PDB file of N, CA and C in Angstrom:
ATOM      1  N   ASP A   1      -1.314   0.309   3.673  1.00  0.00           N
ATOM      2  CA  ASP A   1      -0.690  -0.435   4.746  1.00  0.00           C
ATOM      3  C   ASP A   1      -1.604  -1.599   5.089  1.00  0.00           C
ATOM      4  N   TYR A   2      -1.138  -2.767   4.832  1.00  0.00           N
ATOM      5  CA  TYR A   2      -1.896  -4.007   4.986  1.00  0.00           C
ATOM      6  C   TYR A   2      -2.101  -4.387   6.463  1.00  0.00           C
ATOM      7  N   ALA A   3      -1.105  -4.103   7.298  1.00  0.00           N
ATOM      8  CA  ALA A   3      -1.122  -4.555   8.693  1.00  0.00           C
ATOM      9  C   ALA A   3      -2.330  -4.072   9.503  1.00  0.00           C
ATOM     10  N   PRO A   4      -2.698  -2.781   9.471  1.00  0.00           N
ATOM     11  CA  PRO A   4      -3.849  -2.355  10.276  1.00  0.00           C
ATOM     12  C   PRO A   4      -5.152  -3.048   9.878  1.00  0.00           C
ATOM     13  N   ARG A   5      -5.354  -3.273   8.584  1.00  0.00           N
ATOM     14  CA  ARG A   5      -6.583  -3.955   8.155  1.00  0.00           C
ATOM     15  C   ARG A   5      -6.579  -5.420   8.576  1.00  0.00           C
ATOM     16  N   LEU A   6      -5.401  -6.048   8.575  1.00  0.00           N
ATOM     17  CA  LEU A   6      -5.324  -7.439   9.035  1.00  0.00           C
ATOM     18  C   LEU A   6      -5.710  -7.568  10.506  1.00  0.00           C
ATOM     19  N   LYS A   7      -5.385  -6.537  11.295  1.00  0.00           N
ATOM     20  CA  LYS A   7      -5.719  -6.556  12.718  1.00  0.00           C
ATOM     21  C   LYS A   7      -7.210  -6.321  12.958  1.00  0.00           C
ATOM     22  N   LEU A   8      -7.854  -5.556  12.056  1.00  0.00           N
ATOM     23  CA  LEU A   8      -9.242  -5.161  12.265  1.00  0.00           C
ATOM     24  C   LEU A   8     -10.280  -6.090  11.636  1.00  0.00           C
ATOM     25  N   GLU A   9      -9.904  -6.830  10.605  1.00  0.00           N
ATOM     26  CA  GLU A   9     -10.896  -7.661   9.933  1.00  0.00           C
ATOM     27  C   GLU A   9     -10.298  -8.982   9.483  1.00  0.00           C
ATOM     28  N   SER A  10     -11.163  -9.947   9.302  1.00  0.00           N
ATOM     29  CA  SER A  10     -10.749 -11.260   8.812  1.00  0.00           C
ATOM     30  C   SER A  10     -10.543 -11.187   7.303  1.00  0.00           C
ATOM     31  N   PHE A  11      -9.420 -11.710   6.832  1.00  0.00           N
ATOM     32  CA  PHE A  11      -9.132 -11.698   5.400  1.00  0.00           C
ATOM     33  C   PHE A  11      -9.480 -13.022   4.729  1.00  0.00           C
ATOM     34  N   GLU A  12      -9.975 -13.978   5.494  1.00  0.00           N
ATOM     35  CA  GLU A  12     -10.369 -15.264   4.901  1.00  0.00           C
ATOM     36  C   GLU A  12     -11.340 -15.109   3.734  1.00  0.00           C
ATOM     37  N   PRO A  13     -12.415 -14.308   3.865  1.00  0.00           N
ATOM     38  CA  PRO A  13     -13.339 -14.165   2.724  1.00  0.00           C
ATOM     39  C   PRO A  13     -12.672 -13.608   1.466  1.00  0.00           C
ATOM     40  N   TYR A  14     -11.656 -12.775   1.636  1.00  0.00           N
ATOM     41  CA  TYR A  14     -10.931 -12.235   0.475  1.00  0.00           C
ATOM     42  C   TYR A  14     -10.091 -13.333  -0.171  1.00  0.00           C
ATOM     43  N   PHE A  15      -9.364 -14.087   0.660  1.00  0.00           N
ATOM     44  CA  PHE A  15      -8.499 -15.140   0.138  1.00  0.00           C
ATOM     45  C   PHE A  15      -9.309 -16.271  -0.502  1.00  0.00           C
ATOM     46  N   GLU A  16     -10.510 -16.488  -0.003  1.00  0.00           N
ATOM     47  CA  GLU A  16     -11.376 -17.536  -0.559  1.00  0.00           C
ATOM     48  C   GLU A  16     -12.257 -17.002  -1.693  1.00  0.00           C
ATOM     49  N   GLN A  17     -12.047 -15.770  -2.084  1.00  0.00           N
ATOM     50  CA  GLN A  17     -12.768 -15.089  -3.163  1.00  0.00           C
ATOM     51  C   GLN A  17     -14.277 -15.031  -2.928  1.00  0.00           C
ATOM     52  N   GLN A  18     -14.662 -14.932  -1.661  1.00  0.00           N
ATOM     53  CA  GLN A  18     -16.068 -14.764  -1.298  1.00  0.00           C
ATOM     54  C   GLN A  18     -16.415 -13.282  -1.193  1.00  0.00           C
ATOM     55  N   LYS A  19     -15.392 -12.456  -1.052  1.00  0.00           N
ATOM     56  CA  LYS A  19     -15.575 -11.021  -0.879  1.00  0.00           C
ATOM     57  C   LYS A  19     -14.482 -10.311  -1.676  1.00  0.00           C
ATOM     58  N   LYS A  20     -14.825  -9.184  -2.296  1.00  0.00           N
ATOM     59  CA  LYS A  20     -13.855  -8.435  -3.092  1.00  0.00           C
ATOM     60  C   LYS A  20     -13.104  -7.433  -2.207  1.00  0.00           C
ATOM     61  N   LEU A  21     -11.790  -7.463  -2.294  1.00  0.00           N
ATOM     62  CA  LEU A  21     -10.965  -6.525  -1.540  1.00  0.00           C
ATOM     63  C   LEU A  21     -10.957  -5.184  -2.265  1.00  0.00           C
ATOM     64  N   LEU A  22     -11.478  -4.178  -1.600  1.00  0.00           N
ATOM     65  CA  LEU A  22     -11.544  -2.831  -2.166  1.00  0.00           C
ATOM     66  C   LEU A  22     -10.868  -1.852  -1.221  1.00  0.00           C
ATOM     67  N   PRO A  23     -10.266  -0.797  -1.757  1.00  0.00           N
ATOM     68  CA  PRO A  23      -9.652   0.196  -0.877  1.00  0.00           C
ATOM     69  C   PRO A  23     -10.708   0.947  -0.069  1.00  0.00           C
ATOM     70  N   ARG A  24     -10.293   1.420   1.080  1.00  0.00           N
ATOM     71  CA  ARG A  24     -11.163   2.209   1.952  1.00  0.00           C
ATOM     72  C   ARG A  24     -10.566   3.595   2.144  1.00  0.00           C
ATOM     73  N   PRO A  25     -11.403   4.579   2.400  1.00  0.00           N
ATOM     74  CA  PRO A  25     -10.869   5.930   2.646  1.00  0.00           C
ATOM     75  C   PRO A  25      -9.882   5.993   3.810  1.00  0.00           C
ATOM     76  N   SER A  26      -9.919   5.028   4.710  1.00  0.00           N
ATOM     77  CA  SER A  26      -9.002   5.008   5.849  1.00  0.00           C
ATOM     78  C   SER A  26      -7.673   4.317   5.534  1.00  0.00           C
ATOM     79  N   ASP A  27      -7.529   3.723   4.343  1.00  0.00           N
ATOM     80  CA  ASP A  27      -6.285   3.047   3.969  1.00  0.00           C
ATOM     81  C   ASP A  27      -5.154   4.048   3.784  1.00  0.00           C
ATOM     82  N   LEU A  28      -3.926   3.538   3.716  1.00  0.00           N
ATOM     83  CA  LEU A  28      -2.746   4.389   3.547  1.00  0.00           C
ATOM     84  C   LEU A  28      -2.906   5.306   2.341  1.00  0.00           C
ATOM     85  N   SER A  29      -3.267   4.744   1.187  1.00  0.00           N
ATOM     86  CA  SER A  29      -3.469   5.575   0.007  1.00  0.00           C
ATOM     87  C   SER A  29      -4.161   4.780  -1.087  1.00  0.00           C
ATOM     88  N   PHE A  30      -4.975   5.463  -1.868  1.00  0.00           N
ATOM     89  CA  PHE A  30      -5.536   4.867  -3.074  1.00  0.00           C
ATOM     90  C   PHE A  30      -6.071   5.959  -3.968  1.00  0.00           C
ATOM     91  N   TYR A  31      -6.233   5.622  -5.235  1.00  0.00           N
ATOM     92  CA  TYR A  31      -6.781   6.546  -6.219  1.00  0.00           C
ATOM     93  C   TYR A  31      -8.049   5.931  -6.793  1.00  0.00           C
ATOM     94  N   ASN A  32      -9.137   6.679  -6.759  1.00  0.00           N
ATOM     95  CA  ASN A  32     -10.406   6.213  -7.300  1.00  0.00           C
ATOM     96  C   ASN A  32     -10.521   6.741  -8.730  1.00  0.00           C
ATOM     97  N   TRP A  33     -10.441   5.842  -9.697  1.00  0.00           N
ATOM     98  CA  TRP A  33     -10.465   6.232 -11.104  1.00  0.00           C
ATOM     99  C   TRP A  33     -11.823   6.792 -11.524  1.00  0.00           C
ATOM    100  N   GLU A  34     -12.892   6.335 -10.887  1.00  0.00           N
ATOM    101  CA  GLU A  34     -14.233   6.812 -11.251  1.00  0.00           C
ATOM    102  C   GLU A  34     -14.469   8.250 -10.806  1.00  0.00           C
ATOM    103  N   THR A  35     -14.056   8.578  -9.581  1.00  0.00           N
ATOM    104  CA  THR A  35     -14.282   9.929  -9.056  1.00  0.00           C
ATOM    105  C   THR A  35     -13.081  10.852  -9.264  1.00  0.00           C
ATOM    106  N   GLN A  36     -11.947  10.279  -9.729  1.00  0.00           N
ATOM    107  CA  GLN A  36     -10.711  11.044  -9.940  1.00  0.00           C
ATOM    108  C   GLN A  36     -10.188  11.664  -8.635  1.00  0.00           C
ATOM    109  N   ARG A  37     -10.385  10.950  -7.517  1.00  0.00           N
ATOM    110  CA  ARG A  37      -9.940  11.460  -6.215  1.00  0.00           C
ATOM    111  C   ARG A  37      -8.915  10.516  -5.612  1.00  0.00           C
ATOM    112  N   SER A  38      -7.927  11.117  -4.971  1.00  0.00           N
ATOM    113  CA  SER A  38      -6.949  10.301  -4.249  1.00  0.00           C
ATOM    114  C   SER A  38      -7.098  10.570  -2.757  1.00  0.00           C
ATOM    115  N   THR A  39      -6.745   9.567  -1.980  1.00  0.00           N
ATOM    116  CA  THR A  39      -6.831   9.659  -0.529  1.00  0.00           C
ATOM    117  C   THR A  39      -5.533   9.134   0.060  1.00  0.00           C
ATOM    118  N   SER A  40      -5.008   9.811   1.055  1.00  0.00           N
ATOM    119  CA  SER A  40      -3.798   9.370   1.753  1.00  0.00           C
ATOM    120  C   SER A  40      -3.954   9.636   3.237  1.00  0.00           C
ATOM    121  N   ASN A  41      -3.551   8.668   4.046  1.00  0.00           N
ATOM    122  CA  ASN A  41      -3.647   8.777   5.501  1.00  0.00           C
ATOM    123  C   ASN A  41      -2.414   8.166   6.150  1.00  0.00           C
ATOM    124  N   ALA A  42      -1.928   8.784   7.204  1.00  0.00           N
ATOM    125  CA  ALA A  42      -0.869   8.165   7.989  1.00  0.00           C
ATOM    126  C   ALA A  42      -1.451   6.931   8.679  1.00  0.00           C
ATOM    127  N   THR A  43      -0.620   5.931   8.871  1.00  0.00           N
ATOM    128  CA  THR A  43      -1.022   4.706   9.575  1.00  0.00           C
ATOM    129  C   THR A  43      -0.032   4.472  10.717  1.00  0.00           C
ATOM    130  N   PRO A  44      -0.262   3.471  11.544  1.00  0.00           N
ATOM    131  CA  PRO A  44       0.719   3.204  12.604  1.00  0.00           C
ATOM    132  C   PRO A  44       2.128   2.906  12.065  1.00  0.00           C
ATOM    133  N   ASN A  45       2.233   2.457  10.801  1.00  0.00           N
ATOM    134  CA  ASN A  45       3.527   2.081  10.249  1.00  0.00           C
ATOM    135  C   ASN A  45       4.130   3.092   9.280  1.00  0.00           C
ATOM    136  N   PHE A  46       3.300   3.930   8.657  1.00  0.00           N
ATOM    137  CA  PHE A  46       3.802   4.823   7.610  1.00  0.00           C
ATOM    138  C   PHE A  46       3.299   6.257   7.748  1.00  0.00           C
ATOM    139  N   GLN A  47       4.165   7.179   7.376  1.00  0.00           N
ATOM    140  CA  GLN A  47       3.846   8.594   7.277  1.00  0.00           C
ATOM    141  C   GLN A  47       3.753   8.921   5.789  1.00  0.00           C
ATOM    142  N   VAL A  48       2.779   9.717   5.387  1.00  0.00           N
ATOM    143  CA  VAL A  48       2.613  10.120   3.996  1.00  0.00           C
ATOM    144  C   VAL A  48       3.388  11.407   3.749  1.00  0.00           C
ATOM    145  N   ILE A  49       4.177  11.425   2.680  1.00  0.00           N
ATOM    146  CA  ILE A  49       4.904  12.630   2.268  1.00  0.00           C
ATOM    147  C   ILE A  49       4.348  12.998   0.897  1.00  0.00           C
ATOM    148  N   ALA A  50       3.426  13.948   0.867  1.00  0.00           N
ATOM    149  CA  ALA A  50       2.733  14.293  -0.382  1.00  0.00           C
ATOM    150  C   ALA A  50       3.311  15.527  -1.058  1.00  0.00           C
ATOM    151  N   ASP A  51       3.909  16.426  -0.318  1.00  0.00           N
ATOM    152  CA  ASP A  51       4.442  17.669  -0.883  1.00  0.00           C
ATOM    153  C   ASP A  51       5.915  17.484  -1.221  1.00  0.00           C
ATOM    154  N   ASN A  52       6.183  16.763  -2.310  1.00  0.00           N
ATOM    155  CA  ASN A  52       7.549  16.442  -2.663  1.00  0.00           C
ATOM    156  C   ASN A  52       7.690  16.468  -4.176  1.00  0.00           C
ATOM    157  N   GLU A  53       8.849  16.878  -4.668  1.00  0.00           N
ATOM    158  CA  GLU A  53       9.094  16.892  -6.115  1.00  0.00           C
ATOM    159  C   GLU A  53       8.980  15.505  -6.722  1.00  0.00           C
ATOM    160  N   ALA A  54       9.322  14.484  -5.951  1.00  0.00           N
ATOM    161  CA  ALA A  54       9.300  13.106  -6.450  1.00  0.00           C
ATOM    162  C   ALA A  54       7.885  12.537  -6.499  1.00  0.00           C
ATOM    163  N   GLY A  55       6.902  13.271  -6.013  1.00  0.00           N
ATOM    164  CA  GLY A  55       5.530  12.768  -5.986  1.00  0.00           C
ATOM    165  C   GLY A  55       5.188  12.192  -4.632  1.00  0.00           C
ATOM    166  N   LEU A  56       4.262  11.253  -4.625  1.00  0.00           N
ATOM    167  CA  LEU A  56       3.793  10.650  -3.382  1.00  0.00           C
ATOM    168  C   LEU A  56       4.831   9.672  -2.836  1.00  0.00           C
ATOM    169  N   LEU A  57       5.204   9.866  -1.573  1.00  0.00           N
ATOM    170  CA  LEU A  57       6.175   8.993  -0.904  1.00  0.00           C
ATOM    171  C   LEU A  57       5.599   8.546   0.431  1.00  0.00           C
ATOM    172  N   PHE A  58       6.072   7.414   0.910  1.00  0.00           N
ATOM    173  CA  PHE A  58       5.694   6.914   2.232  1.00  0.00           C
ATOM    174  C   PHE A  58       6.963   6.663   3.031  1.00  0.00           C
ATOM    175  N   LYS A  59       6.961   7.122   4.277  1.00  0.00           N
ATOM    176  CA  LYS A  59       8.121   6.935   5.144  1.00  0.00           C
ATOM    177  C   LYS A  59       7.757   5.961   6.251  1.00  0.00           C
ATOM    178  N   ASN A  60       8.521   4.887   6.345  1.00  0.00           N
ATOM    179  CA  ASN A  60       8.276   3.903   7.386  1.00  0.00           C
ATOM    180  C   ASN A  60       8.658   4.504   8.736  1.00  0.00           C
ATOM    181  N   LYS A  61       7.771   4.393   9.710  1.00  0.00           N
ATOM    182  CA  LYS A  61       7.999   5.013  11.014  1.00  0.00           C
ATOM    183  C   LYS A  61       9.022   4.251  11.846  1.00  0.00           C
ATOM    184  N   ARG A  62       9.264   2.984  11.508  1.00  0.00           N
ATOM    185  CA  ARG A  62      10.196   2.186  12.285  1.00  0.00           C
ATOM    186  C   ARG A  62      11.650   2.397  11.833  1.00  0.00           C
ATOM    187  N   ASP A  63      11.904   2.187  10.531  1.00  0.00           N
ATOM    188  CA  ASP A  63      13.278   2.305  10.052  1.00  0.00           C
ATOM    189  C   ASP A  63      13.551   3.625   9.325  1.00  0.00           C
ATOM    190  N   ARG A  64      12.514   4.445   9.156  1.00  0.00           N
ATOM    191  CA  ARG A  64      12.592   5.774   8.551  1.00  0.00           C
ATOM    192  C   ARG A  64      13.010   5.743   7.082  1.00  0.00           C
ATOM    193  N   LYS A  65      12.884   4.590   6.435  1.00  0.00           N
ATOM    194  CA  LYS A  65      13.185   4.470   5.002  1.00  0.00           C
ATOM    195  C   LYS A  65      11.986   4.971   4.210  1.00  0.00           C
ATOM    196  N   VAL A  66      12.264   5.550   3.044  1.00  0.00           N
ATOM    197  CA  VAL A  66      11.223   6.131   2.197  1.00  0.00           C
ATOM    198  C   VAL A  66      10.902   5.182   1.040  1.00  0.00           C
ATOM    199  N   ILE A  67       9.604   5.023   0.771  1.00  0.00           N
ATOM    200  CA  ILE A  67       9.135   4.207  -0.339  1.00  0.00           C
ATOM    201  C   ILE A  67       8.580   5.147  -1.414  1.00  0.00           C
ATOM    202  N   ASN A  68       9.130   5.018  -2.617  1.00  0.00           N
ATOM    203  CA  ASN A  68       8.680   5.817  -3.752  1.00  0.00           C
ATOM    204  C   ASN A  68       7.729   4.957  -4.576  1.00  0.00           C
ATOM    205  N   VAL A  69       6.495   5.408  -4.754  1.00  0.00           N
ATOM    206  CA  VAL A  69       5.500   4.615  -5.476  1.00  0.00           C
ATOM    207  C   VAL A  69       5.394   4.996  -6.958  1.00  0.00           C
ATOM    208  N   ASP A  70       6.309   5.815  -7.434  1.00  0.00           N
ATOM    209  CA  ASP A  70       6.360   6.127  -8.864  1.00  0.00           C
ATOM    210  C   ASP A  70       6.784   4.857  -9.604  1.00  0.00           C
ATOM    211  N   PRO A  71       5.975   4.357 -10.549  1.00  0.00           N
ATOM    212  CA  PRO A  71       6.323   3.107 -11.232  1.00  0.00           C
ATOM    213  C   PRO A  71       7.610   3.190 -12.059  1.00  0.00           C
ATOM    214  N   LYS A  72       8.060   4.406 -12.385  1.00  0.00           N
ATOM    215  CA  LYS A  72       9.284   4.565 -13.174  1.00  0.00           C
ATOM    216  C   LYS A  72      10.525   4.704 -12.300  1.00  0.00           C
ATOM    217  N   ALA A  73      10.345   4.784 -10.997  1.00  0.00           N
ATOM    218  CA  ALA A  73      11.466   4.949 -10.064  1.00  0.00           C
ATOM    219  C   ALA A  73      11.672   3.679  -9.245  1.00  0.00           C
ATOM    220  N   ARG A  74      12.863   3.549  -8.681  1.00  0.00           N
ATOM    221  CA  ARG A  74      13.110   2.439  -7.751  1.00  0.00           C
ATOM    222  C   ARG A  74      12.284   2.696  -6.491  1.00  0.00           C
ATOM    223  N   PRO A  75      11.684   1.659  -5.906  1.00  0.00           N
ATOM    224  CA  PRO A  75      10.851   1.901  -4.715  1.00  0.00           C
ATOM    225  C   PRO A  75      11.633   2.317  -3.476  1.00  0.00           C
ATOM    226  N   GLY A  76      12.920   1.994  -3.401  1.00  0.00           N
ATOM    227  CA  GLY A  76      13.716   2.391  -2.243  1.00  0.00           C
ATOM    228  C   GLY A  76      14.351   1.199  -1.563  1.00  0.00           C
ATOM    229  N   ASP A  77      15.172   1.481  -0.553  1.00  0.00           N
ATOM    230  CA  ASP A  77      15.867   0.431   0.195  1.00  0.00           C
ATOM    231  C   ASP A  77      14.880  -0.486   0.898  1.00  0.00           C
ATOM    232  N   ASN A  78      15.150  -1.774   0.842  1.00  0.00           N
ATOM    233  CA  ASN A  78      14.349  -2.812   1.512  1.00  0.00           C
ATOM    234  C   ASN A  78      12.902  -2.854   1.019  1.00  0.00           C
ATOM    235  N   SER A  79      12.654  -2.334  -0.189  1.00  0.00           N
ATOM    236  CA  SER A  79      11.300  -2.303  -0.733  1.00  0.00           C
ATOM    237  C   SER A  79      11.290  -2.879  -2.147  1.00  0.00           C
ATOM    238  N   ARG A  80      10.174  -3.480  -2.501  1.00  0.00           N
ATOM    239  CA  ARG A  80      10.018  -3.939  -3.875  1.00  0.00           C
ATOM    240  C   ARG A  80       8.587  -3.709  -4.334  1.00  0.00           C
ATOM    241  N   ARG A  81       8.438  -3.457  -5.623  1.00  0.00           N
ATOM    242  CA  ARG A  81       7.141  -3.208  -6.256  1.00  0.00           C
ATOM    243  C   ARG A  81       6.715  -4.494  -6.952  1.00  0.00           C
ATOM    244  N   ILE A  82       5.498  -4.937  -6.654  1.00  0.00           N
ATOM    245  CA  ILE A  82       4.973  -6.168  -7.236  1.00  0.00           C
ATOM    246  C   ILE A  82       3.656  -5.853  -7.919  1.00  0.00           C
ATOM    247  N   GLU A  83       3.621  -6.016  -9.230  1.00  0.00           N
ATOM    248  CA  GLU A  83       2.377  -5.822  -9.973  1.00  0.00           C
ATOM    249  C   GLU A  83       1.739  -7.189 -10.153  1.00  0.00           C
ATOM    250  N   LEU A  84       0.503  -7.325  -9.687  1.00  0.00           N
ATOM    251  CA  LEU A  84      -0.201  -8.609  -9.739  1.00  0.00           C
ATOM    252  C   LEU A  84      -1.134  -8.668 -10.944  1.00  0.00           C
ATOM    253  N   PRO A  85      -0.952  -9.656 -11.806  1.00  0.00           N
ATOM    254  CA  PRO A  85      -1.895  -9.806 -12.916  1.00  0.00           C
ATOM    255  C   PRO A  85      -3.237 -10.306 -12.385  1.00  0.00           C
ATOM    256  N   THR A  86      -4.318  -9.703 -12.848  1.00  0.00           N
ATOM    257  CA  THR A  86      -5.643 -10.091 -12.379  1.00  0.00           C
ATOM    258  C   THR A  86      -6.677  -9.758 -13.440  1.00  0.00           C
ATOM    259  N   HIS A  87      -7.725 -10.562 -13.484  1.00  0.00           N
ATOM    260  CA  HIS A  87      -8.840 -10.290 -14.385  1.00  0.00           C
ATOM    261  C   HIS A  87      -9.915  -9.464 -13.680  1.00  0.00           C
ATOM    262  N   GLU A  88      -9.856  -9.401 -12.352  1.00  0.00           N
ATOM    263  CA  GLU A  88     -10.868  -8.720 -11.563  1.00  0.00           C
ATOM    264  C   GLU A  88     -10.672  -7.203 -11.504  1.00  0.00           C
ATOM    265  N   HIS A  89      -9.434  -6.744 -11.662  1.00  0.00           N
ATOM    266  CA  HIS A  89      -9.122  -5.323 -11.520  1.00  0.00           C
ATOM    267  C   HIS A  89      -8.272  -4.853 -12.691  1.00  0.00           C
ATOM    268  N   LEU A  90      -8.345  -3.561 -12.972  1.00  0.00           N
ATOM    269  CA  LEU A  90      -7.529  -2.978 -14.025  1.00  0.00           C
ATOM    270  C   LEU A  90      -6.043  -3.066 -13.664  1.00  0.00           C
ATOM    271  N   GLN A  91      -5.718  -2.771 -12.397  1.00  0.00           N
ATOM    272  CA  GLN A  91      -4.337  -2.824 -11.942  1.00  0.00           C
ATOM    273  C   GLN A  91      -4.287  -3.095 -10.445  1.00  0.00           C
ATOM    274  N   VAL A  92      -3.366  -3.971 -10.052  1.00  0.00           N
ATOM    275  CA  VAL A  92      -3.107  -4.224  -8.637  1.00  0.00           C
ATOM    276  C   VAL A  92      -1.591  -4.179  -8.442  1.00  0.00           C
ATOM    277  N   VAL A  93      -1.141  -3.275  -7.571  1.00  0.00           N
ATOM    278  CA  VAL A  93       0.281  -3.129  -7.292  1.00  0.00           C
ATOM    279  C   VAL A  93       0.480  -3.179  -5.788  1.00  0.00           C
ATOM    280  N   LEU A  94       1.419  -4.002  -5.348  1.00  0.00           N
ATOM    281  CA  LEU A  94       1.776  -4.093  -3.939  1.00  0.00           C
ATOM    282  C   LEU A  94       3.204  -3.584  -3.761  1.00  0.00           C
ATOM    283  N   TYR A  95       3.446  -2.937  -2.651  1.00  0.00           N
ATOM    284  CA  TYR A  95       4.796  -2.535  -2.285  1.00  0.00           C
ATOM    285  C   TYR A  95       5.136  -3.286  -1.008  1.00  0.00           C
ATOM    286  N   ASP A  96       6.179  -4.105  -1.089  1.00  0.00           N
ATOM    287  CA  ASP A  96       6.606  -4.921   0.044  1.00  0.00           C
ATOM    288  C   ASP A  96       7.833  -4.258   0.665  1.00  0.00           C
ATOM    289  N   HIS A  97       7.689  -3.814   1.915  1.00  0.00           N
ATOM    290  CA  HIS A  97       8.791  -3.167   2.619  1.00  0.00           C
ATOM    291  C   HIS A  97       9.144  -4.008   3.825  1.00  0.00           C
ATOM    292  N   VAL A  98      10.429  -4.385   3.910  1.00  0.00           N
ATOM    293  CA  VAL A  98      10.905  -5.235   4.992  1.00  0.00           C
ATOM    294  C   VAL A  98      11.720  -4.375   5.956  1.00  0.00           C
ATOM    295  N   THR A  99      11.340  -4.445   7.231  1.00  0.00           N
ATOM    296  CA  THR A  99      12.123  -3.723   8.251  1.00  0.00           C
ATOM    297  C   THR A  99      12.987  -4.735   8.973  1.00  0.00           C
ATOM    298  N   ARG A 100      14.116  -4.274   9.422  1.00  0.00           N
ATOM    299  CA  ARG A 100      15.072  -5.134  10.127  1.00  0.00           C
ATOM    300  C   ARG A 100      15.002  -4.817  11.616  1.00  0.00           C
ATOM    301  N   ARG A 101      14.981  -5.859  12.412  1.00  0.00           N
ATOM    302  CA  ARG A 101      15.032  -5.667  13.859  1.00  0.00           C
ATOM    303  C   ARG A 101      16.489  -5.529  14.309  1.00  0.00           C
ATOM    304  N   LYS A 102      16.719  -4.635  15.266  1.00  0.00           N
ATOM    305  CA  LYS A 102      18.077  -4.515  15.811  1.00  0.00           C
ATOM    306  C   LYS A 102      18.360  -5.736  16.661  1.00  0.00           C
ATOM    307  N   SER A 103      19.588  -6.284  16.529  1.00  0.00           N
ATOM    308  CA  SER A 103      19.905  -7.477  17.329  1.00  0.00           C
ATOM    309  C   SER A 103      20.681  -7.139  18.559  1.00  0.00           C
TER     310      SER A 103
END
C-alpha cells in the first residue's frame, strides 16, 4: 500500500534516484528472495486475506473489492497489474486499485 508510506516519508529522493526504494516489514506485503520469507500486514486501506484457495488476496477497506495478486489471474474489479521493466530490480509489479466515491 503506497499511501501510508507517502504520508510518512518524502518520496523525492526515490523519484530523483538518490535513494533506492526497498520494501519494509511494515508494508502491505513483500517477498524477500534472499531469506525466502514473506511478510503481510493490514494497512489503513487494505486487509490481507492469506488463508484462501486462490492464494494471497487483498481486500480494500473502502469499497470491499478484492485484489488477486496471482500473475496468472485477473487482479479484480477496478484493479490492474502493472509490471515495470527495470535494470535495478529482478521484478517490479504494481497493482493499481481505483475506488469510486459515492456521489
